mmCIF file of C-alpha atoms in Angstrom:
data_model
loop_
_atom_site.group_PDB
_atom_site.id
_atom_site.type_symbol
_atom_site.label_atom_id
_atom_site.label_comp_id
_atom_site.label_asym_id
_atom_site.label_seq_id
_atom_site.Cartn_x
_atom_site.Cartn_y
_atom_site.Cartn_z
ATOM 1 C CA MET A 113 0.000 0.000 0.000
ATOM 2 C CA PRO A 114 2.410 2.724 -1.166
ATOM 3 C CA LYS A 115 -0.223 5.430 -0.770
ATOM 4 C CA VAL A 116 -0.508 4.786 2.984
ATOM 5 C CA VAL A 117 3.263 4.844 3.368
ATOM 6 C CA ASP A 118 3.422 8.172 1.546
ATOM 7 C CA HIS A 119 0.731 9.546 3.799
ATOM 8 C CA GLU A 120 2.635 8.534 6.936
ATOM 9 C CA GLN A 121 5.886 9.822 5.455
ATOM 10 C CA ARG A 122 4.298 13.167 4.705
ATOM 11 C CA ARG A 123 2.779 13.395 8.204
ATOM 12 C CA THR A 124 6.251 12.797 9.638
ATOM 13 C CA GLU A 125 7.764 15.498 7.422
ATOM 14 C CA VAL A 126 5.116 18.022 8.377
ATOM 15 C CA ALA A 127 5.562 17.153 12.086
ATOM 16 C CA ALA A 128 9.321 17.696 11.716
ATOM 17 C CA ALA A 129 8.674 21.120 10.180
ATOM 18 C CA ALA A 130 6.381 21.849 13.120
ATOM 19 C CA ARG A 131 9.131 20.949 15.614
ATOM 20 C CA SER A 132 11.531 23.288 13.889
ATOM 21 C CA ALA A 133 9.000 26.147 13.859
ATOM 22 C CA ILE A 134 8.140 25.531 17.543
ATOM 23 C CA ALA A 135 11.833 25.567 18.526
ATOM 24 C CA ASP A 136 12.199 28.949 16.793
ATOM 25 C CA ARG A 137 9.043 30.703 17.890
ATOM 26 C CA GLY A 138 7.279 28.729 20.617
ATOM 27 C CA LEU A 139 3.956 26.921 20.391
ATOM 28 C CA ASP A 140 1.908 30.060 19.863
ATOM 29 C CA GLY A 141 4.390 31.799 17.614
ATOM 30 C CA ALA A 142 4.476 28.770 15.298
ATOM 31 C CA THR A 143 1.383 29.287 13.135
ATOM 32 C CA VAL A 144 -0.095 26.613 10.866
ATOM 33 C CA ARG A 145 0.894 28.872 7.954
ATOM 34 C CA ASP A 146 4.569 28.928 9.120
ATOM 35 C CA ILE A 147 4.593 25.168 9.542
ATOM 36 C CA ALA A 148 3.068 24.547 6.120
ATOM 37 C CA ALA A 149 5.654 26.875 4.540
ATOM 38 C CA ALA A 150 8.524 25.119 6.351
ATOM 39 C CA ALA A 151 7.204 21.747 5.166
ATOM 40 C CA GLY A 152 6.836 23.040 1.619
ATOM 41 C CA VAL A 153 3.079 22.419 1.426
ATOM 42 C CA SER A 154 0.034 24.670 1.299
ATOM 43 C CA THR A 155 -2.165 25.070 4.383
ATOM 44 C CA GLY A 156 -4.861 23.242 2.382
ATOM 45 C CA VAL A 157 -2.596 20.215 1.880
ATOM 46 C CA LEU A 158 -1.547 20.379 5.531
ATOM 47 C CA ALA A 159 -5.211 20.250 6.547
ATOM 48 C CA HIS A 160 -5.464 16.980 4.592
ATOM 49 C CA TYR A 161 -2.902 15.389 6.923
ATOM 50 C CA PHE A 162 -3.892 16.976 10.237
ATOM 51 C CA ARG A 163 -7.389 17.928 11.317
ATOM 52 C CA ASP A 164 -6.180 20.881 13.399
ATOM 53 C CA LYS A 165 -3.136 22.401 15.060
ATOM 54 C CA ASP A 166 -3.613 20.283 18.202
ATOM 55 C CA GLU A 167 -3.433 17.053 16.186
ATOM 56 C CA LEU A 168 -0.305 18.303 14.426
ATOM 57 C CA LEU A 169 1.338 19.237 17.738
ATOM 58 C CA LEU A 170 0.515 15.825 19.184
ATOM 59 C CA GLN A 171 2.217 14.119 16.236
ATOM 60 C CA ALA A 172 5.232 16.432 16.577
ATOM 61 C CA LEU A 173 5.605 15.520 20.271
ATOM 62 C CA ARG A 174 5.115 11.786 19.593
ATOM 63 C CA ASP A 175 7.762 11.746 16.829
ATOM 64 C CA SER A 176 10.191 13.717 18.976
ATOM 65 C CA TYR A 177 9.800 11.361 21.945
ATOM 66 C CA ALA A 178 10.078 8.287 19.703
ATOM 67 C CA ALA A 179 13.289 9.680 18.179
ATOM 68 C CA ALA A 180 14.714 10.283 21.673
ATOM 69 C CA ALA A 181 13.809 6.728 22.743
ATOM 70 C CA GLY A 182 15.601 5.398 19.637
ATOM 71 C CA ARG A 183 18.712 7.422 20.465
ATOM 72 C CA MET A 184 18.598 6.168 24.065
ATOM 73 C CA LEU A 185 18.424 2.560 22.911
ATOM 74 C CA ARG A 186 21.438 3.038 20.640
ATOM 75 C CA ALA A 187 23.390 4.845 23.378
ATOM 76 C CA GLY A 188 22.562 2.000 25.750
ATOM 77 C CA ARG A 189 23.982 -0.559 23.311
ATOM 78 C CA ARG A 190 27.207 1.399 22.753
ATOM 79 C CA ASN A 191 28.216 1.278 26.438
ATOM 80 C CA PRO A 192 28.333 -1.300 29.235
ATOM 81 C CA GLY A 193 26.727 -1.108 32.688
ATOM 82 C CA LEU A 194 26.550 2.265 34.398
ATOM 83 C CA GLU A 195 28.034 3.929 31.307
ATOM 84 C CA ALA A 196 24.953 2.803 29.383
ATOM 85 C CA VAL A 197 22.784 4.616 31.942
ATOM 86 C CA ARG A 198 24.897 7.744 31.549
ATOM 87 C CA GLY A 199 24.843 7.559 27.741
ATOM 88 C CA MET A 200 21.068 7.184 27.711
ATOM 89 C CA LEU A 201 20.502 10.119 30.055
ATOM 90 C CA GLU A 202 22.827 12.306 27.984
ATOM 91 C CA GLU A 203 20.444 11.796 25.059
ATOM 92 C CA GLU A 204 17.859 13.768 27.024
ATOM 93 C CA LEU A 205 20.083 16.718 27.859
ATOM 94 C CA PRO A 206 20.635 19.809 25.669
ATOM 95 C CA LEU A 207 24.339 19.069 25.054
ATOM 96 C CA ASP A 208 24.510 20.182 21.400
ATOM 97 C CA ASP A 209 22.484 22.224 18.913
ATOM 98 C CA ALA A 210 20.115 19.354 18.100
ATOM 99 C CA GLY A 211 19.567 18.696 21.817
ATOM 100 C CA ARG A 212 18.960 22.374 22.539
ATOM 101 C CA THR A 213 16.380 22.552 19.752
ATOM 102 C CA GLU A 214 14.674 19.442 21.084
ATOM 103 C CA LEU A 215 14.573 20.732 24.656
ATOM 104 C CA ARG A 216 12.978 24.012 23.543
ATOM 105 C CA VAL A 217 10.257 22.012 21.826
ATOM 106 C CA TRP A 218 9.723 19.792 24.883
ATOM 107 C CA LEU A 219 9.651 22.805 27.198
ATOM 108 C CA ALA A 220 6.987 24.445 25.049
ATOM 109 C CA PHE A 221 4.951 21.216 25.168
ATOM 110 C CA TRP A 222 5.354 20.773 28.929
ATOM 111 C CA GLY A 223 4.071 24.307 29.438
ATOM 112 C CA ARG A 224 0.951 23.495 27.464
ATOM 113 C CA ALA A 225 0.462 19.887 28.639
ATOM 114 C CA ALA A 226 -0.630 21.059 32.093
ATOM 115 C CA PHE A 227 -3.687 22.540 30.365
ATOM 116 C CA ASN A 228 -4.241 19.941 27.630
ATOM 117 C CA PRO A 229 -5.069 16.331 28.645
ATOM 118 C CA ALA A 230 -4.202 14.812 25.220
ATOM 119 C CA LEU A 231 -0.698 16.317 25.338
ATOM 120 C CA ALA A 232 -0.302 15.268 28.984
ATOM 121 C CA ASP A 233 -1.185 11.659 28.033
ATOM 122 C CA GLU A 234 1.349 11.680 25.203
ATOM 123 C CA GLN A 235 3.961 13.116 27.566
ATOM 124 C CA ALA A 236 3.219 10.427 30.177
ATOM 125 C CA ALA A 237 3.461 7.647 27.580
ATOM 126 C CA GLY A 238 6.816 8.944 26.320
ATOM 127 C CA CYS A 239 8.234 9.256 29.851
ATOM 128 C CA ARG A 240 7.068 5.745 30.708
ATOM 129 C CA VAL A 241 9.099 4.318 27.805
ATOM 130 C CA TRP A 242 12.204 6.298 28.802
ATOM 131 C CA ARG A 243 11.886 5.307 32.461
ATOM 132 C CA LYS A 244 11.636 1.633 31.521
ATOM 133 C CA LEU A 245 14.746 1.894 29.327
ATOM 134 C CA ILE A 246 16.729 3.475 32.177
ATOM 135 C CA GLU A 247 15.362 0.985 34.696
ATOM 136 C CA GLU A 248 16.457 -1.922 32.499
ATOM 137 C CA ALA A 249 19.934 -0.415 32.030
ATOM 138 C CA ILE A 250 20.288 -0.070 35.828
ATOM 139 C CA ARG A 251 19.250 -3.711 36.220
ATOM 140 C CA VAL A 252 21.937 -4.775 33.731
ATOM 141 C CA GLY A 253 24.451 -2.599 35.631
ATOM 142 C CA ILE A 254 23.599 -4.389 38.892
ATOM 143 C CA GLU A 255 24.152 -7.738 37.184
ATOM 144 C CA ASP A 256 27.558 -6.783 35.768
ATOM 145 C CA GLY A 257 28.632 -5.126 39.037
ATOM 146 C CA SER A 258 28.961 -1.547 37.736
ATOM 147 C CA VAL A 259 25.895 -0.430 39.766
ATOM 148 C CA ARG A 260 25.642 -1.027 43.529
ATOM 149 C CA ALA A 261 23.743 -4.210 44.309
ATOM 150 C CA ASP A 262 21.238 -2.561 46.676
ATOM 151 C CA ALA A 263 20.017 0.051 44.161
ATOM 152 C CA GLU A 264 16.290 -0.120 43.403
ATOM 153 C CA PRO A 265 16.111 0.101 39.578
ATOM 154 C CA ALA A 266 12.588 1.557 39.385
ATOM 155 C CA GLU A 267 13.204 4.132 42.117
ATOM 156 C CA GLU A 268 16.550 5.183 40.745
ATOM 157 C CA ALA A 269 15.199 5.430 37.185
ATOM 158 C CA GLU A 270 12.407 7.681 38.402
ATOM 159 C CA ALA A 271 14.808 9.919 40.343
ATOM 160 C CA LEU A 272 17.259 10.093 37.427
ATOM 161 C CA MET A 273 14.498 11.042 34.992
ATOM 162 C CA ALA A 274 13.320 13.834 37.321
ATOM 163 C CA PHE A 275 16.897 15.060 37.638
ATOM 164 C CA VAL A 276 17.539 15.049 33.902
ATOM 165 C CA ASP A 277 14.231 16.768 33.123
ATOM 166 C CA GLY A 278 15.001 19.506 35.645
ATOM 167 C CA LEU A 279 18.573 19.942 34.449
ATOM 168 C CA GLY A 280 17.428 20.079 30.817
ATOM 169 C CA LEU A 281 14.823 22.667 31.782
ATOM 170 C CA GLN A 282 17.359 24.851 33.591
ATOM 171 C CA ALA A 283 20.008 24.491 30.880
ATOM 172 C CA THR A 284 17.443 25.528 28.268
ATOM 173 C CA LEU A 285 16.493 28.634 30.232
ATOM 174 C CA GLU A 286 20.085 29.445 31.273
ATOM 175 C CA PRO A 287 22.334 28.107 28.495
ATOM 176 C CA GLY A 288 25.217 30.397 29.486
ATOM 177 C CA ARG A 289 25.341 29.113 33.059
ATOM 178 C CA LEU A 290 24.869 25.447 32.149
ATOM 179 C CA PRO A 291 26.963 24.586 29.076
ATOM 180 C CA ALA A 292 27.409 20.933 28.073
ATOM 181 C CA GLU A 293 30.449 20.348 30.315
ATOM 182 C CA ARG A 294 28.645 21.667 33.398
ATOM 183 C CA GLN A 295 25.613 19.487 32.640
ATOM 184 C CA ARG A 296 27.919 16.449 32.369
ATOM 185 C CA GLU A 297 29.536 17.259 35.730
ATOM 186 C CA LEU A 298 26.166 17.484 37.424
ATOM 187 C CA LEU A 299 25.005 14.238 35.805
ATOM 188 C CA ASP A 300 28.199 12.629 37.065
ATOM 189 C CA LEU A 301 27.434 13.825 40.604
ATOM 190 C CA GLN A 302 23.947 12.383 40.309
ATOM 191 C CA LEU A 303 25.232 9.030 39.060
ATOM 192 C CA ARG A 304 27.833 8.747 41.817
ATOM 193 C CA ARG A 305 25.434 7.236 44.296
ATOM 194 C CA LEU A 306 24.834 4.305 41.930
ATOM 195 C CA ARG A 307 28.489 3.292 42.059
ATOM 196 C CA PRO A 308 29.312 0.284 44.217
ATOM 197 C CA GLY A 309 31.317 0.648 47.421
ATOM 198 C CA MET B 159 3.736 58.301 50.420
ATOM 199 C CA PRO B 160 0.491 56.351 50.802
ATOM 200 C CA LYS B 161 -0.324 56.703 47.095
ATOM 201 C CA VAL B 162 2.802 54.769 46.108
ATOM 202 C CA VAL B 163 2.028 52.045 48.653
ATOM 203 C CA ASP B 164 -1.497 51.710 47.275
ATOM 204 C CA HIS B 165 -0.130 51.469 43.771
ATOM 205 C CA GLU B 166 2.254 48.643 44.747
ATOM 206 C CA GLN B 167 -0.501 46.927 46.717
ATOM 207 C CA ARG B 168 -2.824 47.054 43.732
ATOM 208 C CA ARG B 169 -0.122 45.755 41.382
ATOM 209 C CA THR B 170 0.381 42.806 43.746
ATOM 210 C CA GLU B 171 -3.363 42.100 43.835
ATOM 211 C CA VAL B 172 -3.647 42.184 40.062
ATOM 212 C CA ALA B 173 -0.586 39.919 39.724
ATOM 213 C CA ALA B 174 -2.188 37.457 42.176
ATOM 214 C CA ALA B 175 -5.353 37.431 40.058
ATOM 215 C CA ALA B 176 -3.159 36.781 37.022
ATOM 216 C CA ARG B 177 -1.529 33.777 38.722
ATOM 217 C CA SER B 178 -4.916 32.310 39.517
ATOM 218 C CA ALA B 179 -6.157 32.819 35.936
ATOM 219 C CA ILE B 180 -2.937 31.313 34.521
ATOM 220 C CA ALA B 181 -3.227 28.258 36.784
ATOM 221 C CA ASP B 182 -6.776 27.716 35.491
ATOM 222 C CA ARG B 183 -6.331 28.377 31.792
ATOM 223 C CA GLY B 184 -2.647 28.623 30.905
ATOM 224 C CA LEU B 185 -0.760 31.696 29.764
ATOM 225 C CA ASP B 186 -2.665 32.071 26.516
ATOM 226 C CA GLY B 187 -6.038 31.142 27.911
ATOM 227 C CA ALA B 188 -5.704 33.798 30.621
ATOM 228 C CA THR B 189 -6.742 36.981 28.833
ATOM 229 C CA VAL B 190 -6.191 40.487 30.190
ATOM 230 C CA ARG B 191 -9.985 40.752 30.411
ATOM 231 C CA ASP B 192 -10.173 37.587 32.601
ATOM 232 C CA ILE B 193 -7.400 38.847 34.840
ATOM 233 C CA ALA B 194 -8.996 42.267 35.253
ATOM 234 C CA ALA B 195 -12.326 40.611 36.142
ATOM 235 C CA ALA B 196 -10.646 38.299 38.690
ATOM 236 C CA ALA B 197 -8.903 41.303 40.271
ATOM 237 C CA GLY B 198 -12.169 43.269 40.354
ATOM 238 C CA VAL B 199 -10.919 46.096 38.139
ATOM 239 C CA SER B 200 -11.673 47.246 34.592
ATOM 240 C CA THR B 201 -9.183 46.575 31.796
ATOM 241 C CA GLY B 202 -8.695 50.367 31.680
ATOM 242 C CA VAL B 203 -7.656 50.457 35.350
ATOM 243 C CA LEU B 204 -5.464 47.387 34.811
ATOM 244 C CA ALA B 205 -3.699 49.208 31.952
ATOM 245 C CA HIS B 206 -2.873 51.961 34.479
ATOM 246 C CA TYR B 207 -0.847 49.459 36.532
ATOM 247 C CA PHE B 208 0.708 47.364 33.760
ATOM 248 C CA ARG B 209 1.750 48.597 30.343
ATOM 249 C CA ASP B 210 0.976 45.276 28.651
ATOM 250 C CA LYS B 211 0.334 41.582 29.298
ATOM 251 C CA ASP B 212 4.075 40.786 29.289
ATOM 252 C CA GLU B 213 4.732 43.285 32.100
ATOM 253 C CA LEU B 214 1.848 41.821 34.091
ATOM 254 C CA LEU B 215 3.136 38.264 33.597
ATOM 255 C CA LEU B 216 6.615 39.319 34.684
ATOM 256 C CA GLN B 217 5.222 40.759 37.912
ATOM 257 C CA ALA B 218 3.147 37.600 38.493
ATOM 258 C CA LEU B 219 6.252 35.409 38.138
ATOM 259 C CA ARG B 220 8.362 37.714 40.337
ATOM 260 C CA ASP B 221 5.757 37.723 43.136
ATOM 261 C CA SER B 222 5.327 33.955 42.923
ATOM 262 C CA TYR B 223 9.080 33.329 43.174
ATOM 263 C CA ALA B 224 9.451 35.829 46.024
ATOM 264 C CA ALA B 225 6.627 34.106 47.917
ATOM 265 C CA ALA B 226 8.320 30.715 47.413
ATOM 266 C CA ALA B 227 11.648 32.111 48.656
ATOM 267 C CA GLY B 228 9.875 33.446 51.770
ATOM 268 C CA ARG B 229 8.313 30.028 52.426
ATOM 269 C CA MET B 230 11.688 28.351 51.964
ATOM 270 C CA LEU B 231 13.312 30.690 54.486
ATOM 271 C CA ARG B 232 10.600 29.936 57.043
ATOM 272 C CA ALA B 233 10.822 26.189 56.396
ATOM 273 C CA GLY B 234 14.595 26.415 56.839
ATOM 274 C CA ARG B 235 14.186 28.078 60.236
ATOM 275 C CA ARG B 236 11.659 25.501 61.468
ATOM 276 C CA ASN B 237 14.067 22.568 61.063
ATOM 277 C CA PRO B 238 17.708 21.791 61.866
ATOM 278 C CA GLY B 239 20.437 20.609 59.474
ATOM 279 C CA LEU B 240 19.462 18.228 56.683
ATOM 280 C CA GLU B 241 15.803 18.525 57.683
ATOM 281 C CA ALA B 242 15.990 22.218 56.831
ATOM 282 C CA VAL B 243 17.169 21.290 53.325
ATOM 283 C CA ARG B 244 14.271 18.852 52.997
ATOM 284 C CA GLY B 245 11.743 21.370 54.311
ATOM 285 C CA MET B 246 12.939 24.014 51.875
ATOM 286 C CA LEU B 247 12.815 21.701 48.871
ATOM 287 C CA GLU B 248 9.312 20.559 49.814
ATOM 288 C CA GLU B 249 8.192 24.181 49.407
ATOM 289 C CA GLU B 250 8.953 23.828 45.693
ATOM 290 C CA LEU B 251 7.035 20.612 45.129
ATOM 291 C CA PRO B 252 3.298 20.347 44.306
ATOM 292 C CA LEU B 253 2.395 18.604 47.587
ATOM 293 C CA ASP B 254 -0.955 20.336 48.198
ATOM 294 C CA ASP B 255 -3.534 22.397 46.304
ATOM 295 C CA ALA B 256 -1.585 25.640 46.692
ATOM 296 C CA GLY B 257 1.601 23.950 45.510
ATOM 297 C CA ARG B 258 -0.156 22.361 42.537
ATOM 298 C CA THR B 259 -1.562 25.736 41.499
ATOM 299 C CA GLU B 260 1.870 27.304 41.820
ATOM 300 C CA LEU B 261 3.563 24.593 39.772
ATOM 301 C CA ARG B 262 1.050 24.984 36.956
ATOM 302 C CA VAL B 263 1.853 28.679 36.843
ATOM 303 C CA TRP B 264 5.606 28.021 36.859
ATOM 304 C CA LEU B 265 5.274 25.374 34.173
ATOM 305 C CA ALA B 266 3.380 27.795 31.955
ATOM 306 C CA PHE B 267 6.111 30.396 32.503
ATOM 307 C CA TRP B 268 8.952 27.955 31.851
ATOM 308 C CA GLY B 269 7.336 27.004 28.556
ATOM 309 C CA ARG B 270 7.282 30.638 27.494
ATOM 310 C CA ALA B 271 10.612 31.722 29.051
ATOM 311 C CA ALA B 272 12.564 29.779 26.412
ATOM 312 C CA PHE B 273 11.160 32.258 23.888
ATOM 313 C CA ASN B 274 11.092 35.428 26.018
ATOM 314 C CA PRO B 275 14.400 36.825 27.361
ATOM 315 C CA ALA B 276 12.759 39.039 30.034
ATOM 316 C CA LEU B 277 10.933 36.037 31.533
ATOM 317 C CA ALA B 278 14.092 33.914 31.285
ATOM 318 C CA ASP B 279 16.029 36.588 33.240
ATOM 319 C CA GLU B 280 13.354 36.696 35.928
ATOM 320 C CA GLN B 281 13.398 32.895 36.107
ATOM 321 C CA ALA B 282 17.200 32.854 36.429
ATOM 322 C CA ALA B 283 17.142 35.487 39.193
ATOM 323 C CA GLY B 284 14.524 33.532 41.155
ATOM 324 C CA CYS B 285 16.433 30.264 40.814
ATOM 325 C CA ARG B 286 19.660 31.931 41.913
ATOM 326 C CA VAL B 287 18.021 33.021 45.188
ATOM 327 C CA TRP B 288 16.619 29.531 45.818
ATOM 328 C CA ARG B 289 19.938 27.849 45.045
ATOM 329 C CA LYS B 290 21.753 30.134 47.467
ATOM 330 C CA LEU B 291 19.221 29.346 50.215
ATOM 331 C CA ILE B 292 19.681 25.597 49.696
ATOM 332 C CA GLU B 293 23.445 25.940 49.487
ATOM 333 C CA GLU B 294 23.521 27.822 52.795
ATOM 334 C CA ALA B 295 21.305 25.192 54.457
ATOM 335 C CA ILE B 296 23.665 22.427 53.254
ATOM 336 C CA ARG B 297 26.603 24.373 54.691
ATOM 337 C CA VAL B 298 24.847 24.608 58.060
ATOM 338 C CA GLY B 299 24.102 20.874 57.843
ATOM 339 C CA ILE B 300 27.800 20.109 57.320
ATOM 340 C CA GLU B 301 28.649 22.206 60.388
ATOM 341 C CA ASP B 302 26.116 20.470 62.624
ATOM 342 C CA GLY B 303 27.060 17.020 61.296
ATOM 343 C CA SER B 304 23.703 16.142 59.691
ATOM 344 C CA VAL B 305 25.207 16.410 56.170
ATOM 345 C CA ARG B 306 28.334 14.470 55.142
ATOM 346 C CA ALA B 307 31.470 16.541 55.561
ATOM 347 C CA ASP B 308 32.707 16.023 51.983
ATOM 348 C CA ALA B 309 29.523 17.292 50.297
ATOM 349 C CA GLU B 310 30.092 20.305 48.008
ATOM 350 C CA PRO B 311 27.282 22.733 48.974
ATOM 351 C CA ALA B 312 27.108 24.585 45.632
ATOM 352 C CA GLU B 313 27.199 21.377 43.557
ATOM 353 C CA GLU B 314 24.640 19.612 45.715
ATOM 354 C CA ALA B 315 22.332 22.636 45.756
ATOM 355 C CA GLU B 316 22.437 22.778 41.976
ATOM 356 C CA ALA B 317 21.698 19.053 41.629
ATOM 357 C CA LEU B 318 18.886 19.199 44.202
ATOM 358 C CA MET B 319 17.263 22.151 42.437
ATOM 359 C CA ALA B 320 17.376 20.310 39.099
ATOM 360 C CA PHE B 321 15.863 17.242 40.744
ATOM 361 C CA VAL B 322 13.062 19.172 42.433
ATOM 362 C CA ASP B 323 12.243 21.141 39.262
ATOM 363 C CA GLY B 324 12.019 17.905 37.268
ATOM 364 C CA LEU B 325 9.955 16.129 39.904
ATOM 365 C CA GLY B 326 7.610 19.111 40.186
ATOM 366 C CA LEU B 327 7.251 19.138 36.413
ATOM 367 C CA GLN B 328 6.433 15.430 36.252
ATOM 368 C CA ALA B 329 4.066 15.547 39.220
ATOM 369 C CA THR B 330 2.203 18.438 37.608
ATOM 370 C CA LEU B 331 1.793 16.545 34.335
ATOM 371 C CA GLU B 332 1.065 13.193 36.039
ATOM 372 C CA PRO B 333 -0.595 14.001 39.368
ATOM 373 C CA GLY B 334 -2.150 10.537 39.645
ATOM 374 C CA ARG B 335 1.180 8.739 39.378
ATOM 375 C CA LEU B 336 3.059 11.133 41.642
ATOM 376 C CA PRO B 337 0.911 12.051 44.667
ATOM 377 C CA ALA B 338 2.501 13.918 47.599
ATOM 378 C CA GLU B 339 3.668 10.763 49.378
ATOM 379 C CA ARG B 340 5.446 9.457 46.299
ATOM 380 C CA GLN B 341 7.146 12.818 45.747
ATOM 381 C CA ARG B 342 8.354 12.753 49.378
ATOM 382 C CA GLU B 343 9.762 9.225 48.934
ATOM 383 C CA LEU B 344 11.709 10.287 45.847
ATOM 384 C CA LEU B 345 12.994 13.409 47.593
ATOM 385 C CA ASP B 346 14.098 11.189 50.463
ATOM 386 C CA LEU B 347 16.010 8.953 48.023
ATOM 387 C CA GLN B 348 17.674 12.036 46.550
ATOM 388 C CA LEU B 349 18.660 13.369 49.998
ATOM 389 C CA ARG B 350 20.115 10.047 51.103
ATOM 390 C CA ARG B 351 23.490 10.682 49.545
ATOM 391 C CA LEU B 352 23.901 13.785 51.739
ATOM 392 C CA ARG B 353 23.688 11.723 54.927
ATOM 393 C CA PRO B 354 26.960 11.077 56.704
ATOM 394 C CA GLY B 355 28.452 7.562 56.867
#
């Protein structure tokens, strides 16, 4: 069914254009007209793929979270034990231009999700996946001895996710005070308590 | 100069009405008309106190952060050592209705601050005050022996603030999963590494 594939492909492209427009101008600044222009389609064509702006934003958030989960999985495979946990968490921090763009988009969504149940559900689903990935990496670290044996994987994953969300938030709002190296130092401090001994 | 005092008092009242409207409807949902109605003034009178919506929002954020800093100071005085640190951090978590309202307002501001330098500056100034309060409480804890002697107060304060911001964010977006007791458990886990021995 090539037509269906094209449709999905086009939805993904339009959602990517939406993420870029949101990162530049915020959720309210990014108009449907801007997004259509960035995606190289008319607003009429855009309306064929997304019923309204809310549906488009939901797809943009979903794609962004799925991309982050994919990066986390790959980072987890590249490193052993506790280093896998660190590599995965780094994928959620604004350490380079792509990360900073992503965090601005997430921040805009978080600000709206408190007032929009559909966005809040999407946010919760994305966080659940990330938490499970971190939890599993901690479990593997306990088995290979790089994480202290008495660590509670679910608890630690939850605390680490809160920490990384807060650090990403602060680094997005104060990029000068929290450059990549400083974020890595603070992540290192946070990971210290997982070390054995 | 009673006239000046009245003016400041009225600005504070209008900013409080703005916070309440923002907590209900988000930054965009809260119109100047809504805020004026909640404050019991006309939009004309409101325009006498605030040049535009941005100036009003800035005042609302400033007052909210100042109120939180005041609560943190009081919580710090009520408890000794590490318990002071815990008490202060709890003032930033959505543990009750007032805290949940406050976090919704902050979340809305954070989402916009990434795209508004004046709000980002206000946010940074507020966070700096909070960090210093936590840092000082950790220092006192080291002196009285309730915090491990090798803890770095500035580093730990920074990490704790990131953690609490992230936890507050998540608890605001997923209140069912993160009720007050669960937030306290996670804060306890985070504070554990500050304990001596």
